[in-house]
């Protein structure tokens, strides 16, 4: 119980596997290798977050999936973020917004949102990113976005998106390489940001970003098997 | 910040179970392991119980908690895990039931 709670407090996914025949249980962490049908069922539990009983090796196991709640960190208290914050919250992804520009990051513009009028460097030191966090960088300003993007790559955020044209992104890639990020890491960044739905207004771009975030969350772990579209 | 991404420590059954154990209490945990039809709480939901019958969490909408607590106190005494099954209220096999018409299986085990 103590170990399981430690994992849950640290926002790390864990599946508690209980043999319903003899009552023995063990904790499996994401990435641990478990062979056979039981392993496949555990992998499925990590991906979907659904708990269930399974038959494997002639025994009945109960898999209780403990997944951290996904969240979305937005760098930039801009017009897109004003639409994105309430939409994402409704979809089940609580939002935090970080922007050091105090003219942008005001409670009047962002009622009912966790808002930090500080540099990402300072906020992310206190509340680090993790693999159950999505990061959308939408300031257009390298001074603000770049550090957060590098931190998101290092923390293996399940989704990383950055606003800007292909040209803007090409320059960004060079800067991230200079910061020490690997090319394969950088390839995980979605840029231009958002699913291609022809979004034009800030609110439409917010829909595209949220849809891409949800897609990334629900297809976690599938990239490795080449099963993601 | 409402809708915290962190655990609600004051109400989280597993956190409460851990702190009860730290206080030297005997604790049982009940887990919904299977549901059929309309069940009030999803698979994986927990109720934690101590030897005096104090409890936190839920395995149904309040319909069967009383029976689960009684069974859990027995489990704490014997140390032997039990599988309980609850169906509709008029099912003669059980005195208590789920008025919603669903069926649930609850696994009760002693911790530690």
Coordinates of C-alpha atoms in Angstrom, one line a residue:
Chain A
X1 CA 0.0 0.0 0.0
X2 CA 2.8 2.3 0.9
X3 CA 4.7 1.7 -2.3
X4 CA 1.5 2.1 -4.4
X5 CA 0.8 5.4 -2.7
X6 CA 4.3 6.6 -3.3
X7 CA 3.9 6.0 -7.0
X8 CA 0.5 7.7 -7.0
X9 CA 1.8 10.7 -5.1
X10 CA 4.7 11.1 -7.6
X11 CA 2.3 11.0 -10.5
X12 CA 3.7 7.7 -11.9
X13 CA 1.5 5.1 -13.4
X14 CA 1.2 1.7 -11.7
X15 CA -0.9 -1.4 -12.0
X16 CA -1.6 -3.5 -8.9
X17 CA -1.9 -7.1 -10.0
X18 CA -3.8 -9.3 -7.5
X19 CA -4.1 -13.1 -7.9
X20 CA -7.7 -13.6 -6.8
X21 CA -7.0 -17.3 -6.1
X22 CA -4.4 -16.8 -3.4
X23 CA -4.6 -13.1 -2.7
X24 CA -1.0 -12.4 -3.5
X25 CA -0.3 -9.1 -5.2
X26 CA 2.5 -7.1 -6.8
X27 CA 3.0 -3.7 -8.3
X28 CA 4.0 -3.3 -11.9
X29 CA 5.4 0.0 -13.1
X30 CA 5.0 1.3 -16.6
X31 CA 7.8 -0.1 -18.7
X32 CA 8.3 -3.2 -16.6
X33 CA 8.4 -6.3 -18.7
X34 CA 5.7 -8.9 -18.0
X35 CA 5.5 -11.9 -20.4
X36 CA 2.6 -13.5 -22.0
X37 CA -1.1 -12.9 -21.9
X38 CA -0.9 -11.3 -18.5
X39 CA 1.8 -8.8 -19.8
X40 CA -0.5 -7.9 -22.8
X41 CA -3.4 -7.3 -20.4
X42 CA -1.2 -5.1 -18.2
X43 CA 0.0 -3.1 -21.2
X44 CA -3.6 -2.6 -22.1
X45 CA -4.4 -1.4 -18.6
X46 CA -1.6 1.2 -18.7
X47 CA -2.9 2.5 -22.1
X48 CA -6.6 2.7 -21.3
X49 CA -6.5 3.2 -17.6
X50 CA -9.3 0.6 -17.2
X51 CA -9.2 -1.9 -14.3
X52 CA -10.4 -5.4 -14.9
X53 CA -10.2 -9.1 -14.1
X54 CA -8.3 -11.3 -16.6
X55 CA -7.7 -15.0 -17.0
X56 CA -4.1 -15.9 -17.7
X57 CA -1.9 -19.0 -17.0
X58 CA -5.0 -20.8 -15.6
X59 CA -5.5 -18.2 -12.9
X60 CA -7.7 -15.2 -12.4
X61 CA -5.9 -11.9 -11.8
X62 CA -7.4 -8.5 -11.0
X63 CA -5.6 -5.6 -12.6
X64 CA -6.2 -2.3 -10.9
X65 CA -4.8 0.5 -13.1
X66 CA -3.6 3.6 -11.2
X67 CA -2.9 6.3 -13.8
X68 CA -2.1 9.9 -12.9
X69 CA -4.6 12.4 -14.0
X70 CA -3.4 13.9 -17.3
X71 CA -3.0 17.6 -17.4
X72 CA -2.1 20.3 -19.9
X73 CA 0.5 23.0 -19.3
X74 CA 0.2 26.0 -21.7
X75 CA 3.1 28.3 -22.2
X76 CA 1.6 31.6 -23.1
X77 CA -1.4 33.5 -21.8
X78 CA -2.6 34.4 -25.2
X79 CA -5.9 34.5 -27.1
X80 CA -5.7 30.7 -28.0
X81 CA -5.1 29.9 -24.3
X82 CA -8.3 31.7 -23.3
X83 CA -10.3 29.3 -25.4
X84 CA -8.1 26.3 -24.7
X85 CA -8.3 26.4 -20.9
X86 CA -12.1 26.0 -20.5
X87 CA -12.3 23.5 -23.4
X88 CA -9.5 21.3 -22.0
X89 CA -11.0 21.4 -18.5
X90 CA -14.3 20.1 -19.8
X91 CA -12.6 17.3 -21.7
X92 CA -10.9 16.2 -18.4
X93 CA -7.5 17.8 -18.8
X94 CA -6.9 20.4 -16.1
X95 CA -4.9 23.3 -17.4
X96 CA -2.1 25.5 -16.0
X97 CA -0.9 28.6 -17.9
X98 CA 2.5 30.0 -17.6
X99 CA 3.5 33.4 -19.0
X100 CA 6.0 35.9 -17.4
X101 CA 4.4 38.8 -19.3
X102 CA 2.1 40.3 -16.6
X103 CA 0.1 42.2 -19.1
X104 CA -1.0 38.9 -20.6
X105 CA -1.2 36.7 -17.5
X106 CA -4.0 38.5 -15.6
X107 CA -6.8 36.8 -13.7
X108 CA -9.3 39.0 -15.6
X109 CA -8.3 37.4 -18.8
X110 CA -8.1 33.9 -17.2
X111 CA -10.8 33.5 -14.6
X112 CA -10.9 30.1 -12.9
X113 CA -7.5 28.9 -14.4
X114 CA -4.3 28.1 -12.5
X115 CA -2.2 31.0 -13.8
X116 CA 1.5 31.7 -13.2
X117 CA 2.8 35.1 -14.2
X118 CA 6.3 33.8 -14.0
X119 CA 9.1 32.4 -16.2
X120 CA 8.6 28.7 -17.1
X121 CA 12.1 28.1 -15.6
X122 CA 10.8 29.1 -12.1
X123 CA 7.4 27.4 -12.3
X124 CA 8.7 24.1 -13.7
X125 CA 11.3 23.9 -11.0
X126 CA 8.5 23.8 -8.4
X127 CA 6.1 21.7 -10.4
X128 CA 8.1 19.5 -12.8
X129 CA 6.7 18.2 -16.0
X130 CA 6.1 14.4 -16.3
X131 CA 4.9 11.8 -18.8
X132 CA 1.3 12.5 -17.9
X133 CA 1.6 16.1 -18.8
X134 CA 1.0 17.7 -22.2
X135 CA 2.8 20.9 -23.1
X136 CA 1.6 23.5 -25.6
X137 CA 4.0 26.4 -26.3
X138 CA 2.1 29.2 -27.9
X139 CA 3.9 32.4 -27.1
X140 CA 5.8 32.6 -30.4
X141 CA 8.7 34.0 -28.3
X142 CA 11.8 31.7 -28.1
X143 CA 12.8 33.4 -24.8
X144 CA 9.7 32.0 -23.2
X145 CA 8.9 28.8 -25.2
X146 CA 12.3 27.2 -25.7
X147 CA 13.2 26.3 -22.1
X148 CA 9.8 24.8 -21.6
X149 CA 10.0 22.8 -24.8
X150 CA 13.4 21.4 -23.9
X151 CA 12.1 20.5 -20.4
X152 CA 9.0 18.8 -22.0
X153 CA 11.3 16.7 -24.2
X154 CA 13.4 15.7 -21.2
X155 CA 10.4 14.8 -19.1
X156 CA 8.9 12.8 -21.9
X157 CA 5.6 14.7 -21.9
X158 CA 2.9 12.6 -23.7
X159 CA 2.2 15.6 -26.0
X160 CA 4.4 18.5 -27.0
X161 CA 3.1 21.1 -29.4
X162 CA 4.6 24.4 -30.5
X163 CA 2.9 27.3 -32.4
X164 CA 4.6 28.6 -35.4
X165 CA 5.0 28.1 -39.2
X166 CA 7.3 25.5 -40.7
X167 CA 9.9 28.2 -41.2
X168 CA 9.6 29.3 -37.5
X169 CA 9.9 25.7 -36.5
X170 CA 13.0 25.1 -38.6
X171 CA 14.8 27.8 -36.6
X172 CA 13.4 26.4 -33.4
X173 CA 14.8 23.0 -34.2
X174 CA 18.3 24.5 -34.6
X175 CA 18.0 26.3 -31.2
X176 CA 16.8 23.1 -29.5
X177 CA 19.7 21.1 -31.1
X178 CA 22.1 23.8 -29.7
X179 CA 20.4 23.3 -26.2
X180 CA 21.4 19.6 -26.4
X181 CA 18.2 18.0 -27.6
X182 CA 18.5 15.0 -29.9
X183 CA 17.0 15.1 -33.4
X184 CA 14.7 12.1 -32.7
X185 CA 13.5 13.8 -29.5
X186 CA 12.8 17.0 -31.3
X187 CA 10.8 15.1 -33.9
X188 CA 8.2 14.4 -31.2
X189 CA 7.2 18.1 -31.2
X190 CA 4.0 18.8 -33.1
X191 CA 4.6 21.9 -35.2
X192 CA 2.8 23.6 -36.7
X193 CA 0.6 22.9 -33.6
X194 CA -2.8 21.1 -33.7
X195 CA -4.6 18.6 -35.9
X196 CA -5.0 19.8 -39.5
X197 CA -8.7 20.8 -39.4
X198 CA -8.1 24.1 -41.2
X199 CA -8.4 26.0 -37.9
X200 CA -8.4 29.8 -38.5
X201 CA -9.6 31.6 -35.4
X202 CA -7.9 31.3 -32.0
X203 CA -10.8 29.2 -30.7
X204 CA -10.5 26.9 -33.6
X205 CA -6.8 26.5 -33.1
X206 CA -7.6 25.6 -29.5
X207 CA -9.9 22.8 -30.7
X208 CA -7.1 21.5 -33.0
X209 CA -4.6 21.5 -30.1
X210 CA -7.0 19.8 -27.7
X211 CA -7.9 17.1 -30.3
X212 CA -4.2 16.5 -30.9
X213 CA -3.6 16.3 -27.1
X214 CA -6.4 13.7 -26.7
X215 CA -5.1 11.7 -29.6
X216 CA -1.6 11.7 -28.2
X217 CA -2.9 10.6 -24.8
X218 CA -5.1 7.8 -26.1
X219 CA -2.4 6.4 -28.4
X220 CA 0.4 6.4 -25.7
X221 CA 2.8 3.5 -26.1
X222 CA 1.5 2.7 -29.6
X223 CA 4.2 4.6 -31.4
X224 CA 6.7 2.0 -30.6
X225 CA 4.6 -0.7 -32.3
X226 CA 4.0 1.5 -35.3
X227 CA 0.3 1.3 -34.8
X228 CA -0.4 5.0 -34.6
X229 CA -1.6 6.7 -37.7
Chain B
X1 CA -7.0 25.2 -7.7
X2 CA -10.0 22.9 -7.9
X3 CA -9.8 19.7 -9.9
X4 CA -6.3 19.1 -8.6
X5 CA -4.0 16.9 -10.5
X6 CA -2.6 15.7 -7.2
X7 CA -4.2 13.2 -4.9
X8 CA -7.0 14.3 -2.7
X9 CA -5.2 13.0 0.4
X10 CA -8.1 13.7 2.8
X11 CA -10.5 11.6 0.9
X12 CA -8.4 9.1 -0.9
X13 CA -9.2 5.6 0.4
X14 CA -5.7 4.2 -0.3
X15 CA -4.0 7.1 1.5
X16 CA -6.4 6.7 4.4
X17 CA -5.7 2.9 4.6
X18 CA -2.0 3.6 4.7
X19 CA -2.3 6.1 7.5
X20 CA -4.6 3.8 9.5
X21 CA -2.0 1.0 9.2
X22 CA 0.7 3.5 10.3
X23 CA -1.5 4.1 13.4
X24 CA -1.3 0.3 14.1
X25 CA -4.9 -0.4 13.1
X26 CA -6.0 -3.6 11.3
X27 CA -7.4 -2.7 7.9
X28 CA -9.3 -4.4 5.2
X29 CA -9.8 -3.2 1.6
X30 CA -12.7 -4.0 -0.6
X31 CA -12.3 -3.6 -4.4
X32 CA -14.9 -3.7 -7.1
X33 CA -13.4 -6.3 -9.5
X34 CA -16.3 -6.9 -11.9
X35 CA -19.5 -5.2 -12.8
X36 CA -22.5 -6.2 -15.0
X37 CA -25.2 -3.9 -16.2
X38 CA -25.6 -0.5 -14.6
X39 CA -23.2 -0.4 -11.7
X40 CA -22.9 2.8 -9.6
X41 CA -19.1 2.6 -9.1
X42 CA -16.5 1.5 -11.7
X43 CA -14.2 -1.5 -11.5
X44 CA -11.2 -0.6 -9.3
X45 CA -13.2 1.4 -6.8
X46 CA -12.2 1.0 -3.1
X47 CA -13.8 0.9 0.3
X48 CA -11.4 0.7 3.2
X49 CA -12.5 -0.6 6.6
X50 CA -10.9 -0.9 10.0
X51 CA -11.7 -3.5 12.7
X52 CA -14.2 -1.2 14.4
X53 CA -16.2 -0.8 11.2
X54 CA -15.1 2.7 10.3
X55 CA -14.9 3.1 6.6
X56 CA -13.9 5.4 3.7
X57 CA -14.6 5.4 0.0
X58 CA -17.3 3.4 -1.8
X59 CA -18.0 0.3 -3.9
X60 CA -21.6 1.3 -4.7
X61 CA -23.9 4.2 -4.3
X62 CA -24.3 3.4 -0.6
X63 CA -26.5 0.3 -1.3
X64 CA -24.2 -2.5 -0.2
X65 CA -21.5 -0.7 1.9
X66 CA -23.1 -1.8 5.1
X67 CA -22.9 -5.5 4.1
X68 CA -19.3 -5.1 2.8
X69 CA -18.2 -3.5 6.1
X70 CA -19.7 -6.4 8.1
X71 CA -17.9 -8.9 5.9
X72 CA -14.7 -6.9 6.1
X73 CA -14.7 -7.0 9.9
X74 CA -14.8 -10.8 9.6
X75 CA -12.0 -10.8 7.0
X76 CA -9.9 -8.7 9.4
X77 CA -10.5 -11.3 12.1
X78 CA -9.9 -14.4 10.0
X79 CA -7.2 -13.0 7.6
X80 CA -8.9 -14.9 4.8
X81 CA -9.9 -12.9 1.7
X82 CA -13.5 -13.2 0.4
X83 CA -15.3 -12.6 -2.9
X84 CA -18.7 -11.0 -2.5
X85 CA -21.4 -10.7 -5.2
X86 CA -24.3 -8.4 -5.1
X87 CA -27.3 -8.4 -7.5
X88 CA -30.7 -6.8 -7.5
X89 CA -32.3 -6.2 -4.1
X90 CA -34.9 -9.0 -4.4
X91 CA -32.3 -11.7 -5.2
X92 CA -33.0 -14.2 -2.4
X93 CA -29.3 -15.0 -2.0
X94 CA -28.6 -11.6 -0.5
X95 CA -30.4 -9.5 1.9
X96 CA -29.0 -6.3 0.5
X97 CA -28.7 -5.5 -3.2
X98 CA -28.4 -2.9 -5.9
X99 CA -31.6 -1.1 -6.7
X100 CA -30.2 0.0 -10.0
X101 CA -30.5 -3.6 -11.3
X102 CA -26.8 -4.1 -11.9
X103 CA -24.5 -6.7 -10.4
X104 CA -21.1 -6.3 -8.8
X105 CA -18.3 -8.5 -7.5
X106 CA -16.3 -7.1 -4.6
X107 CA -13.0 -8.6 -3.4
X108 CA -12.3 -8.1 0.3
X109 CA -8.8 -8.7 1.7
X110 CA -6.9 -7.8 4.9
X111 CA -4.0 -5.5 4.4
X112 CA -0.5 -6.1 5.7

